[in-house]
PDB file of C-alpha atoms and ligand atoms in Angstrom:
ATOM      1  CA  MET A 329      10.618  -2.640 -28.533  1.00 51.00           C
ATOM      2  CA  SER A 330      13.115  -1.997 -25.524  1.00 54.00           C
ATOM      3  CA  TRP A 331      14.088  -5.250 -23.533  1.00 52.00           C
ATOM      4  CA  LYS A 332      12.658  -3.731 -20.735  1.00 54.00           C
ATOM      5  CA  ASN A 333       9.207  -3.096 -22.705  1.00 55.00           C
ATOM      6  CA  ILE A 334       9.584  -6.518 -24.087  1.00 53.00           C
ATOM      7  CA  PHE A 335      10.250  -8.428 -20.391  1.00 50.00           C
ATOM      8  CA  ALA A 336       7.277  -6.744 -19.137  1.00 51.00           C
ATOM      9  CA  VAL A 337       4.931  -7.927 -21.809  1.00 51.00           C
ATOM     10  CA  VAL A 338       6.084 -11.507 -20.956  1.00 50.00           C
ATOM     11  CA  PHE A 339       5.841 -10.545 -17.518  1.00 50.00           C
ATOM     12  CA  PHE A 340       2.279  -9.743 -17.812  1.00 49.00           C
ATOM     13  CA  ALA A 341       1.320 -12.090 -20.356  1.00 50.00           C
ATOM     14  CA  ALA A 342       2.697 -14.918 -17.991  1.00 50.00           C
ATOM     15  CA  ALA A 343       0.945 -12.914 -14.806  1.00 50.00           C
ATOM     16  CA  THR A 344      -2.679 -13.146 -16.638  1.00 47.00           C
ATOM     17  CA  LEU A 345      -1.878 -16.869 -17.328  1.00 48.00           C
ATOM     18  CA  ALA A 346      -1.583 -17.668 -14.004  1.00 47.00           C
ATOM     19  CA  ALA A 347      -4.473 -15.851 -12.761  1.00 48.00           C
ATOM     20  CA  GLN A 348      -6.960 -17.805 -15.475  1.00 47.00           C
ATOM     21  CA  SER A 349      -5.370 -20.921 -14.667  1.00 50.00           C
ATOM     22  CA  PRO A 350      -7.488 -23.573 -13.468  1.00 65.00           C
ATOM     23  CA  THR A 351      -7.882 -24.404  -9.564  1.00 85.00           C
ATOM     24  CA  HIS A 352      -6.043 -27.209  -8.579  1.00 90.00           C
ATOM     25  CA  HIS A 353      -7.720 -30.110  -8.577  1.00 93.00           C
ATOM     26  CA  PRO A 354      -6.594 -33.526  -6.616  1.00 93.00           C
ATOM     27  CA  PRO A 355      -6.454 -36.475  -8.549  1.00 95.00           C
ATOM     28  CA  LYS A 356      -9.502 -38.839  -9.231  1.00 96.00           C
ATOM     29  CA  PRO A 357     -10.182 -41.172  -6.022  1.00 97.00           C
ATOM     30  CA  PRO A 358      -8.554 -44.534  -6.756  1.00 97.00           C
ATOM     31  CA  LYS A 359     -11.171 -47.707  -7.092  1.00 97.00           C
ATOM     32  CA  SER A 360      -8.810 -49.199  -4.241  1.00 97.00           C
ATOM     33  CA  LEU A 361      -7.056 -48.459  -1.244  1.00 98.00           C
ATOM     34  CA  ARG A 362      -3.297 -47.088  -1.642  1.00 98.00           C
ATOM     35  CA  LEU A 363      -0.486 -46.266   0.428  1.00 98.00           C
ATOM     36  CA  TYR A 364       2.445 -44.006  -0.331  1.00 98.00           C
ATOM     37  CA  VAL A 365       5.211 -43.970   1.762  1.00 98.00           C
ATOM     38  CA  PHE A 366       7.721 -40.267   1.625  1.00 98.00           C
ATOM     39  CA  ASP A 367      10.943 -40.114   3.108  1.00 98.00           C
ATOM     40  CA  CYS A 368      10.830 -37.647   5.954  1.00 98.00           C
ATOM     41  CA  GLY A 369      14.147 -38.518   7.233  1.00 98.00           C
ATOM     42  CA  VAL A 370      16.633 -40.613   9.483  1.00 98.00           C
ATOM     43  CA  LEU A 371      17.537 -40.574  13.117  1.00 98.00           C
ATOM     44  CA  LYS A 372      21.189 -41.494  14.165  1.00 97.00           C
ATOM     45  CA  PRO A 373      21.175 -41.940  17.539  1.00 95.00           C
ATOM     46  CA  ALA A 374      25.146 -42.488  19.284  1.00 93.00           C
ATOM     47  CA  ASP A 375      23.696 -45.917  21.035  1.00 94.00           C
ATOM     48  CA  ALA A 376      20.777 -47.441  22.177  1.00 95.00           C
ATOM     49  CA  LYS A 377      20.774 -47.208  25.616  1.00 95.00           C
ATOM     50  CA  SER A 378      17.384 -45.153  25.878  1.00 94.00           C
ATOM     51  CA  PHE A 379      15.833 -48.136  24.535  1.00 94.00           C
ATOM     52  CA  GLY A 380      16.933 -50.729  26.893  1.00 92.00           C
ATOM     53  CA  PHE A 381      20.283 -52.098  24.198  1.00 96.00           C
ATOM     54  CA  ASP A 382      24.012 -52.405  24.410  1.00 94.00           C
ATOM     55  CA  HIS A 383      23.887 -53.403  20.690  1.00 94.00           C
ATOM     56  CA  VAL A 384      21.117 -53.606  17.894  1.00 96.00           C
ATOM     57  CA  ALA A 385      21.718 -54.541  14.329  1.00 95.00           C
ATOM     58  CA  GLU A 386      21.296 -50.686  12.759  1.00 97.00           C
ATOM     59  CA  LEU A 387      21.407 -48.101  15.111  1.00 97.00           C
ATOM     60  CA  LYS A 388      19.982 -45.373  12.307  1.00 98.00           C
ATOM     61  CA  MET A 389      16.344 -45.112  12.374  1.00 98.00           C
ATOM     62  CA  SER A 390      14.116 -43.761   9.451  1.00 98.00           C
ATOM     63  CA  VAL A 391      11.272 -41.457  10.000  1.00 98.00           C
ATOM     64  CA  PRO A 392       8.917 -42.432   6.663  1.00 98.00           C
ATOM     65  CA  CYS A 393       5.205 -40.286   6.402  1.00 98.00           C
ATOM     66  CA  PHE A 394       2.299 -42.289   4.937  1.00 99.00           C
ATOM     67  CA  LEU A 395      -0.387 -40.632   2.662  1.00 98.00           C
ATOM     68  CA  VAL A 396      -3.127 -42.860   2.560  1.00 99.00           C
ATOM     69  CA  VAL A 397      -5.404 -42.683  -0.234  1.00 98.00           C
ATOM     70  CA  HIS A 398      -9.290 -44.914   0.057  1.00 98.00           C
ATOM     71  CA  PRO A 399     -11.958 -44.126  -2.552  1.00 98.00           C
ATOM     72  CA  LYS A 400     -13.876 -42.014   0.114  1.00 98.00           C
ATOM     73  CA  GLY A 401     -10.918 -39.767   1.225  1.00 98.00           C
ATOM     74  CA  THR A 402      -7.389 -39.223   1.967  1.00 98.00           C
ATOM     75  CA  LEU A 403      -5.567 -39.540   5.178  1.00 98.00           C
ATOM     76  CA  MET A 404      -2.247 -38.490   6.393  1.00 98.00           C
ATOM     77  CA  TRP A 405      -0.435 -40.257   9.184  1.00 99.00           C
ATOM     78  CA  ASP A 406       3.076 -39.348  10.792  1.00 98.00           C
ATOM     79  CA  VAL A 407       4.327 -36.292   9.374  1.00 98.00           C
ATOM     80  CA  GLY A 408       7.719 -35.853   9.972  1.00 98.00           C
ATOM     81  CA  VAL A 409      10.800 -34.509  12.406  1.00 98.00           C
ATOM     82  CA  VAL A 410      12.005 -31.376  10.271  1.00 98.00           C
ATOM     83  CA  PRO A 411       9.191 -28.722   9.317  1.00 98.00           C
ATOM     84  CA  ASP A 412       9.272 -27.841   5.358  1.00 98.00           C
ATOM     85  CA  SER A 413       9.702 -24.092   6.879  1.00 97.00           C
ATOM     86  CA  ASP A 414      13.223 -24.970   7.868  1.00 97.00           C
ATOM     87  CA  PHE A 415      14.224 -26.018   4.435  1.00 97.00           C
ATOM     88  CA  LYS A 416      16.823 -23.275   2.611  1.00 95.00           C
ATOM     89  CA  GLY A 417      14.980 -23.735  -0.070  1.00 90.00           C
ATOM     90  CA  ASP A 418      17.996 -24.393  -2.222  1.00 92.00           C
ATOM     91  CA  GLY A 419      17.738 -28.060  -2.354  1.00 90.00           C
ATOM     92  CA  SER A 420      20.122 -28.992   0.488  1.00 95.00           C
ATOM     93  CA  PRO A 421      19.458 -31.446   3.213  1.00 97.00           C
ATOM     94  CA  VAL A 422      18.813 -30.208   6.760  1.00 97.00           C
ATOM     95  CA  SER A 423      21.236 -31.672   9.754  1.00 97.00           C
ATOM     96  CA  GLN A 424      20.207 -30.766  13.220  1.00 95.00           C
ATOM     97  CA  GLY A 425      22.230 -32.728  16.005  1.00 96.00           C
ATOM     98  CA  PHE A 426      21.148 -36.193  15.041  1.00 96.00           C
ATOM     99  CA  ILE A 427      18.425 -35.298  12.678  1.00 97.00           C
ATOM    100  CA  GLU A 428      19.104 -35.519   8.890  1.00 98.00           C
ATOM    101  CA  VAL A 429      16.015 -34.682   6.377  1.00 98.00           C
ATOM    102  CA  ALA A 430      16.972 -34.766   2.565  1.00 97.00           C
ATOM    103  CA  LYS A 431      13.850 -33.655   1.097  1.00 96.00           C
ATOM    104  CA  PRO A 432      10.341 -31.642   3.039  1.00 98.00           C
ATOM    105  CA  LEU A 433       7.071 -32.899   2.507  1.00 98.00           C
ATOM    106  CA  LYS A 434       5.197 -30.978   0.864  1.00 98.00           C
ATOM    107  CA  PRO A 435       6.942 -31.310  -2.638  1.00 97.00           C
ATOM    108  CA  GLN A 436       6.822 -35.081  -2.141  1.00 98.00           C
ATOM    109  CA  LEU A 437       2.984 -34.802  -1.939  1.00 98.00           C
ATOM    110  CA  GLU A 438       2.521 -32.573  -4.845  1.00 98.00           C
ATOM    111  CA  ALA A 439       4.863 -35.132  -6.729  1.00 98.00           C
ATOM    112  CA  ILE A 440       1.861 -37.283  -6.464  1.00 98.00           C
ATOM    113  CA  GLY A 441      -0.768 -34.683  -7.668  1.00 98.00           C
ATOM    114  CA  TYR A 442      -1.724 -33.369  -3.925  1.00 98.00           C
ATOM    115  CA  GLU A 443      -1.983 -30.299  -1.658  1.00 98.00           C
ATOM    116  CA  PRO A 444      -2.046 -30.545   1.742  1.00 98.00           C
ATOM    117  CA  GLU A 445      -4.981 -28.799   1.461  1.00 97.00           C
ATOM    118  CA  ASP A 446      -6.822 -31.821   0.038  1.00 97.00           C
ATOM    119  CA  ILE A 447      -5.865 -34.053   2.426  1.00 98.00           C
ATOM    120  CA  GLN A 448      -8.896 -34.909   4.809  1.00 98.00           C
ATOM    121  CA  TYR A 449      -7.898 -36.495   7.451  1.00 98.00           C
ATOM    122  CA  LEU A 450      -4.959 -35.718   9.778  1.00 99.00           C
ATOM    123  CA  ALA A 451      -3.702 -39.078  12.376  1.00 99.00           C
ATOM    124  CA  MET A 452      -0.349 -39.105  13.852  1.00 98.00           C
ATOM    125  CA  SER A 453       0.683 -42.303  15.753  1.00 98.00           C
ATOM    126  CA  HIS A 454       1.543 -39.582  18.488  1.00 98.00           C
ATOM    127  CA  TYR A 455       2.785 -36.180  19.373  1.00 98.00           C
ATOM    128  CA  HIS A 456       6.447 -36.815  19.696  1.00 98.00           C
ATOM    129  CA  ILE A 457       8.803 -34.450  17.535  1.00 97.00           C
ATOM    130  CA  ASP A 458       9.744 -37.066  14.906  1.00 98.00           C
ATOM    131  CA  HIS A 459       6.176 -37.904  14.361  1.00 98.00           C
ATOM    132  CA  SER A 460       4.481 -34.255  14.040  1.00 98.00           C
ATOM    133  CA  ALA A 461       6.462 -31.696  12.304  1.00 98.00           C
ATOM    134  CA  ASN A 462       4.532 -30.959  10.110  1.00 98.00           C
ATOM    135  CA  ALA A 463       0.939 -31.188  11.418  1.00 98.00           C
ATOM    136  CA  ASN A 464       0.479 -27.546  11.294  1.00 98.00           C
ATOM    137  CA  MET A 465       0.411 -28.025   7.492  1.00 98.00           C
ATOM    138  CA  PHE A 466      -2.649 -30.273   7.644  1.00 98.00           C
ATOM    139  CA  ALA A 467      -4.575 -27.879   9.774  1.00 98.00           C
ATOM    140  CA  GLY A 468      -7.622 -27.914   7.538  1.00 98.00           C
ATOM    141  CA  SER A 469      -8.012 -31.301   8.176  1.00 98.00           C
ATOM    142  CA  THR A 470     -10.031 -32.815  10.395  1.00 98.00           C
ATOM    143  CA  TRP A 471      -7.508 -34.369  13.279  1.00 98.00           C
ATOM    144  CA  LEU A 472      -8.198 -38.109  14.575  1.00 99.00           C
ATOM    145  CA  VAL A 473      -6.966 -38.029  18.092  1.00 98.00           C
ATOM    146  CA  GLU A 474      -7.365 -39.808  21.654  1.00 98.00           C
ATOM    147  CA  GLN A 475      -8.337 -37.173  24.309  1.00 98.00           C
ATOM    148  CA  ALA A 476      -5.554 -37.798  26.594  1.00 98.00           C
ATOM    149  CA  GLU A 477      -2.892 -37.456  23.377  1.00 98.00           C
ATOM    150  CA  ARG A 478      -3.914 -34.118  22.483  1.00 98.00           C
ATOM    151  CA  ASP A 479      -4.469 -33.016  26.748  1.00 98.00           C
ATOM    152  CA  ILE A 480      -0.511 -33.504  26.610  1.00 98.00           C
ATOM    153  CA  MET A 481       0.100 -31.878  23.638  1.00 98.00           C
ATOM    154  CA  PHE A 482      -1.625 -28.294  24.870  1.00 98.00           C
ATOM    155  CA  SER A 483      -0.704 -29.154  28.597  1.00 97.00           C
ATOM    156  CA  ASP A 484       0.752 -26.152  30.473  1.00 96.00           C
ATOM    157  CA  LYS A 485       2.916 -28.961  32.019  1.00 94.00           C
ATOM    158  CA  PRO A 486       6.090 -30.059  30.735  1.00 90.00           C
ATOM    159  CA  ALA A 487       5.898 -33.125  28.153  1.00 93.00           C
ATOM    160  CA  PRO A 488       9.158 -34.968  26.973  1.00 92.00           C
ATOM    161  CA  VAL A 489      10.091 -34.824  23.033  1.00 93.00           C
ATOM    162  CA  ARG A 490       6.972 -32.074  22.361  1.00 94.00           C
ATOM    163  CA  SER A 491       7.615 -29.149  20.267  1.00 96.00           C
ATOM    164  CA  GLU A 492       4.194 -27.535  20.454  1.00 97.00           C
ATOM    165  CA  LYS A 493       5.189 -24.722  17.684  1.00 97.00           C
ATOM    166  CA  ASN A 494       4.972 -27.315  15.041  1.00 98.00           C
ATOM    167  CA  TYR A 495       1.356 -28.111  15.877  1.00 98.00           C
ATOM    168  CA  ALA A 496       0.231 -25.550  17.495  1.00 98.00           C
ATOM    169  CA  ALA A 497      -2.490 -25.065  14.664  1.00 98.00           C
ATOM    170  CA  LEU A 498      -4.567 -28.318  15.377  1.00 98.00           C
ATOM    171  CA  LYS A 499      -6.072 -26.705  18.736  1.00 98.00           C
ATOM    172  CA  ASP A 500      -8.203 -24.746  16.096  1.00 97.00           C
ATOM    173  CA  SER A 501      -8.561 -27.730  13.961  1.00 98.00           C
ATOM    174  CA  LYS A 502     -11.927 -30.290  13.325  1.00 98.00           C
ATOM    175  CA  THR A 503     -11.436 -32.812  15.462  1.00 98.00           C
ATOM    176  CA  LYS A 504     -12.589 -36.275  15.825  1.00 98.00           C
ATOM    177  CA  ILE A 505     -11.921 -37.732  19.363  1.00 98.00           C
ATOM    178  CA  LEU A 506     -11.231 -41.303  19.227  1.00 98.00           C
ATOM    179  CA  PRO A 507     -12.284 -44.216  21.416  1.00 98.00           C
ATOM    180  CA  ALA A 508      -9.169 -44.959  23.931  1.00 98.00           C
ATOM    181  CA  ASP A 509     -10.743 -48.556  24.310  1.00 97.00           C
ATOM    182  CA  ALA A 510     -11.997 -49.501  20.736  1.00 98.00           C
ATOM    183  CA  ASP A 511     -10.962 -49.716  16.970  1.00 98.00           C
ATOM    184  CA  TYR A 512     -12.074 -46.370  14.832  1.00 98.00           C
ATOM    185  CA  ASP A 513     -12.852 -47.505  11.151  1.00 98.00           C
ATOM    186  CA  VAL A 514     -11.826 -44.294   9.247  1.00 98.00           C
ATOM    187  CA  PHE A 515     -13.504 -45.113   5.754  1.00 98.00           C
ATOM    188  CA  GLY A 516     -16.244 -47.108   7.201  1.00 98.00           C
ATOM    189  CA  ASP A 517     -15.198 -50.220   5.282  1.00 98.00           C
ATOM    190  CA  GLY A 518     -12.562 -52.118   7.748  1.00 98.00           C
ATOM    191  CA  THR A 519     -10.166 -51.066   5.104  1.00 98.00           C
ATOM    192  CA  VAL A 520      -8.596 -48.183   7.479  1.00 98.00           C
ATOM    193  CA  ILE A 521      -8.386 -48.882  10.989  1.00 98.00           C
ATOM    194  CA  ILE A 522      -7.042 -46.674  13.934  1.00 99.00           C
ATOM    195  CA  LYS A 523      -6.159 -48.485  16.723  1.00 98.00           C
ATOM    196  CA  PRO A 524      -5.583 -47.545  20.290  1.00 98.00           C
ATOM    197  CA  ALA A 525      -2.176 -48.707  21.441  1.00 98.00           C
ATOM    198  CA  GLN A 526      -1.505 -46.377  24.100  1.00 98.00           C
ATOM    199  CA  GLY A 527       1.874 -46.190  26.469  1.00 98.00           C
ATOM    200  CA  HIS A 528       4.643 -44.927  24.829  1.00 98.00           C
ATOM    201  CA  THR A 529       2.111 -42.084  24.764  1.00 98.00           C
ATOM    202  CA  PRO A 530      -0.694 -41.474  26.599  1.00 98.00           C
ATOM    203  CA  GLY A 531      -2.867 -41.959  23.642  1.00 98.00           C
ATOM    204  CA  HIS A 532      -0.289 -43.477  21.498  1.00 98.00           C
ATOM    205  CA  GLN A 533      -2.256 -45.748  18.141  1.00 98.00           C
ATOM    206  CA  VAL A 534      -1.784 -47.856  15.652  1.00 98.00           C
ATOM    207  CA  LEU A 535      -2.869 -48.195  11.468  1.00 99.00           C
ATOM    208  CA  TYR A 536      -3.885 -50.953  10.441  1.00 99.00           C
ATOM    209  CA  LEU A 537      -4.533 -51.312   6.625  1.00 98.00           C
ATOM    210  CA  LYS A 538      -6.246 -53.731   4.360  1.00 98.00           C
ATOM    211  CA  LEU A 539      -4.460 -53.427   0.928  1.00 98.00           C
ATOM    212  CA  ARG A 540      -6.166 -55.797  -1.750  1.00 98.00           C
ATOM    213  CA  LYS A 541      -2.610 -56.865  -3.632  1.00 98.00           C
ATOM    214  CA  THR A 542      -0.034 -56.226  -0.737  1.00 98.00           C
ATOM    215  CA  GLY A 543      -2.634 -57.561   2.094  1.00 98.00           C
ATOM    216  CA  PRO A 544      -2.881 -56.578   5.112  1.00 98.00           C
ATOM    217  CA  VAL A 545      -0.419 -54.318   6.637  1.00 98.00           C
ATOM    218  CA  LEU A 546       0.170 -52.417  10.481  1.00 98.00           C
ATOM    219  CA  VAL A 547       1.734 -49.125  10.192  1.00 98.00           C
ATOM    220  CA  ALA A 548       3.053 -49.777  14.437  1.00 98.00           C
ATOM    221  CA  GLY A 549       3.886 -45.589  14.809  1.00 98.00           C
ATOM    222  CA  ASP A 550       6.945 -46.726  17.896  1.00 98.00           C
ATOM    223  CA  LEU A 551       5.250 -49.449  19.153  1.00 98.00           C
ATOM    224  CA  TYR A 552       8.790 -50.615  18.950  1.00 98.00           C
ATOM    225  CA  HIS A 553      11.528 -48.851  17.373  1.00 97.00           C
ATOM    226  CA  TYR A 554      14.031 -51.397  16.889  1.00 97.00           C
ATOM    227  CA  ASN A 555      13.076 -55.111  15.644  1.00 96.00           C
ATOM    228  CA  GLU A 556      15.395 -56.344  18.615  1.00 96.00           C
ATOM    229  CA  GLU A 557      12.361 -55.216  21.311  1.00 96.00           C
ATOM    230  CA  ARG A 558       9.977 -57.659  20.147  1.00 96.00           C
ATOM    231  CA  ASN A 559       9.178 -60.420  22.197  1.00 92.00           C
ATOM    232  CA  THR A 560      11.538 -58.484  25.145  1.00 94.00           C
ATOM    233  CA  ASP A 561       9.935 -56.466  28.021  1.00 93.00           C
ATOM    234  CA  HIS A 562      12.572 -53.401  26.669  1.00 94.00           C
ATOM    235  CA  VAL A 563      10.973 -49.975  26.005  1.00 95.00           C
ATOM    236  CA  PRO A 564      12.216 -46.883  25.982  1.00 94.00           C
ATOM    237  CA  ASN A 565      13.802 -44.937  29.052  1.00 94.00           C
ATOM    238  CA  PHE A 566      11.098 -42.049  28.442  1.00 94.00           C
ATOM    239  CA  GLU A 567       8.091 -44.180  27.669  1.00 96.00           C
ATOM    240  CA  TYR A 568       4.736 -42.685  29.057  1.00 97.00           C
ATOM    241  CA  ASN A 569       3.773 -45.582  30.877  1.00 98.00           C
ATOM    242  CA  LYS A 570       5.733 -49.253  30.357  1.00 97.00           C
ATOM    243  CA  GLU A 571       3.162 -51.573  31.796  1.00 97.00           C
ATOM    244  CA  GLN A 572       0.489 -49.939  29.378  1.00 98.00           C
ATOM    245  CA  SER A 573       3.069 -50.298  26.494  1.00 98.00           C
ATOM    246  CA  LEU A 574       4.163 -53.716  26.949  1.00 98.00           C
ATOM    247  CA  ALA A 575      -0.346 -54.497  27.698  1.00 98.00           C
ATOM    248  CA  SER A 576      -0.603 -52.531  23.851  1.00 98.00           C
ATOM    249  CA  ARG A 577       2.311 -54.831  22.680  1.00 98.00           C
ATOM    250  CA  ALA A 578       0.826 -57.834  23.847  1.00 98.00           C
ATOM    251  CA  LYS A 579      -2.598 -57.061  21.985  1.00 98.00           C
ATOM    252  CA  ILE A 580      -1.099 -56.219  18.682  1.00 98.00           C
ATOM    253  CA  GLU A 581       1.114 -59.031  18.792  1.00 98.00           C
ATOM    254  CA  GLU A 582      -2.043 -61.135  18.970  1.00 98.00           C
ATOM    255  CA  PHE A 583      -3.957 -59.092  16.210  1.00 98.00           C
ATOM    256  CA  LEU A 584      -1.350 -60.094  14.086  1.00 98.00           C
ATOM    257  CA  LYS A 585      -1.343 -63.522  14.641  1.00 98.00           C
ATOM    258  CA  GLN A 586      -5.078 -63.321  13.763  1.00 98.00           C
ATOM    259  CA  SER A 587      -4.889 -60.991  11.286  1.00 98.00           C
ATOM    260  CA  HIS A 588      -1.953 -62.187   9.547  1.00 98.00           C
ATOM    261  CA  ALA A 589      -0.649 -58.660   8.639  1.00 98.00           C
ATOM    262  CA  GLN A 590       2.472 -57.591   8.358  1.00 98.00           C
ATOM    263  CA  LEU A 591       4.046 -55.406  11.013  1.00 98.00           C
ATOM    264  CA  TRP A 592       5.821 -52.001   9.910  1.00 98.00           C
ATOM    265  CA  ILE A 593       8.319 -50.515  12.727  1.00 98.00           C
ATOM    266  CA  GLU A 594       8.250 -47.110  11.578  1.00 98.00           C
ATOM    267  CA  HIS A 595      11.940 -46.252  12.204  1.00 98.00           C
ATOM    268  CA  ASP A 596      13.443 -49.840  11.249  1.00 98.00           C
ATOM    269  CA  TYR A 597      15.941 -48.428   9.532  1.00 98.00           C
ATOM    270  CA  THR A 598      16.458 -51.362   7.239  1.00 98.00           C
ATOM    271  CA  ALA A 599      12.845 -52.518   7.162  1.00 98.00           C
ATOM    272  CA  ASN A 600      11.807 -49.495   5.534  1.00 98.00           C
ATOM    273  CA  ALA A 601      14.652 -49.194   3.516  1.00 98.00           C
ATOM    274  CA  LYS A 602      13.347 -52.102   1.350  1.00 98.00           C
ATOM    275  CA  LEU A 603      10.068 -49.919   1.091  1.00 98.00           C
ATOM    276  CA  LYS A 604       9.111 -48.895  -2.282  1.00 98.00           C
ATOM    277  CA  LYS A 605       8.827 -44.971  -1.643  1.00 98.00           C
ATOM    278  CA  SER A 606       6.427 -42.414  -3.586  1.00 98.00           C
ATOM    279  CA  PRO A 607       5.327 -41.734  -6.475  1.00 98.00           C
ATOM    280  CA  ALA A 608       5.504 -45.911  -6.080  1.00 98.00           C
ATOM    281  CA  TYR A 609       2.620 -47.256  -4.019  1.00 98.00           C
ATOM    282  CA  TYR A 610       1.328 -50.030  -2.391  1.00 98.00           C
ATOM    283  CA  GLU A 611      -2.446 -51.151  -3.179  1.00 98.00           C
TER     284      GLU A 611
HETATM  285 ZN1   ZN B 748       9.318 -42.313  16.935  1.00 80.07          ZN
END
């Protein structure tokens, strides 16, 4: 048999095996809530002036993505700053101006056994480019969004920090419009709650998780960017509605006191560096 023929036999054997391999099954649901944190990049702004500060302790910002795995289903929360399609596939990081991303999102999901098609719900804290880059990947999920947020995302008028092409497929997604003035209990047992916190954008929202061992955690989207913003009236100069932001912050700070939840500021580079990253998880 020639090398060419051997290659052909091996190739067809492999192709047959691949065709026969069982279809993908996601991991079995866990008995209690889990939270995975993915590395979706770093932002390196030149200064903190657009956030109202001459100086902050750490200028760099982390960009995390999150997977919530509940016994009854899964929720992706925030999906990065650079779409996976911008990666060359040779393992090199993507660098675009002040954005640096070391790894695409999908392989991080696959490393723990999930394909994007396995994800039941998609929710983003808000539509800005650094939270929505891979939204199209989850167009098959049920999208959890406030009407005002959806409206500005698909508005004909220009809107700040928007990259429509990265989430265009959501337009046809199964969509659950969340109340603008009430919490939304995603799995109905009080452990995964989306809370309205408008201001940064018209429908900005935050995520409250009741984790069995870790305790309650509030994943705060861009309610704050830097820890220095807490207990001040400094908001970014690209805020949709400053008064609304300050009211949302006051409401969430009150909730943190009552619930004793930890506040996770997504862009807090120093705090994010200390978080366990997937495949490790919080439970
Ligand atoms: Zn952001």
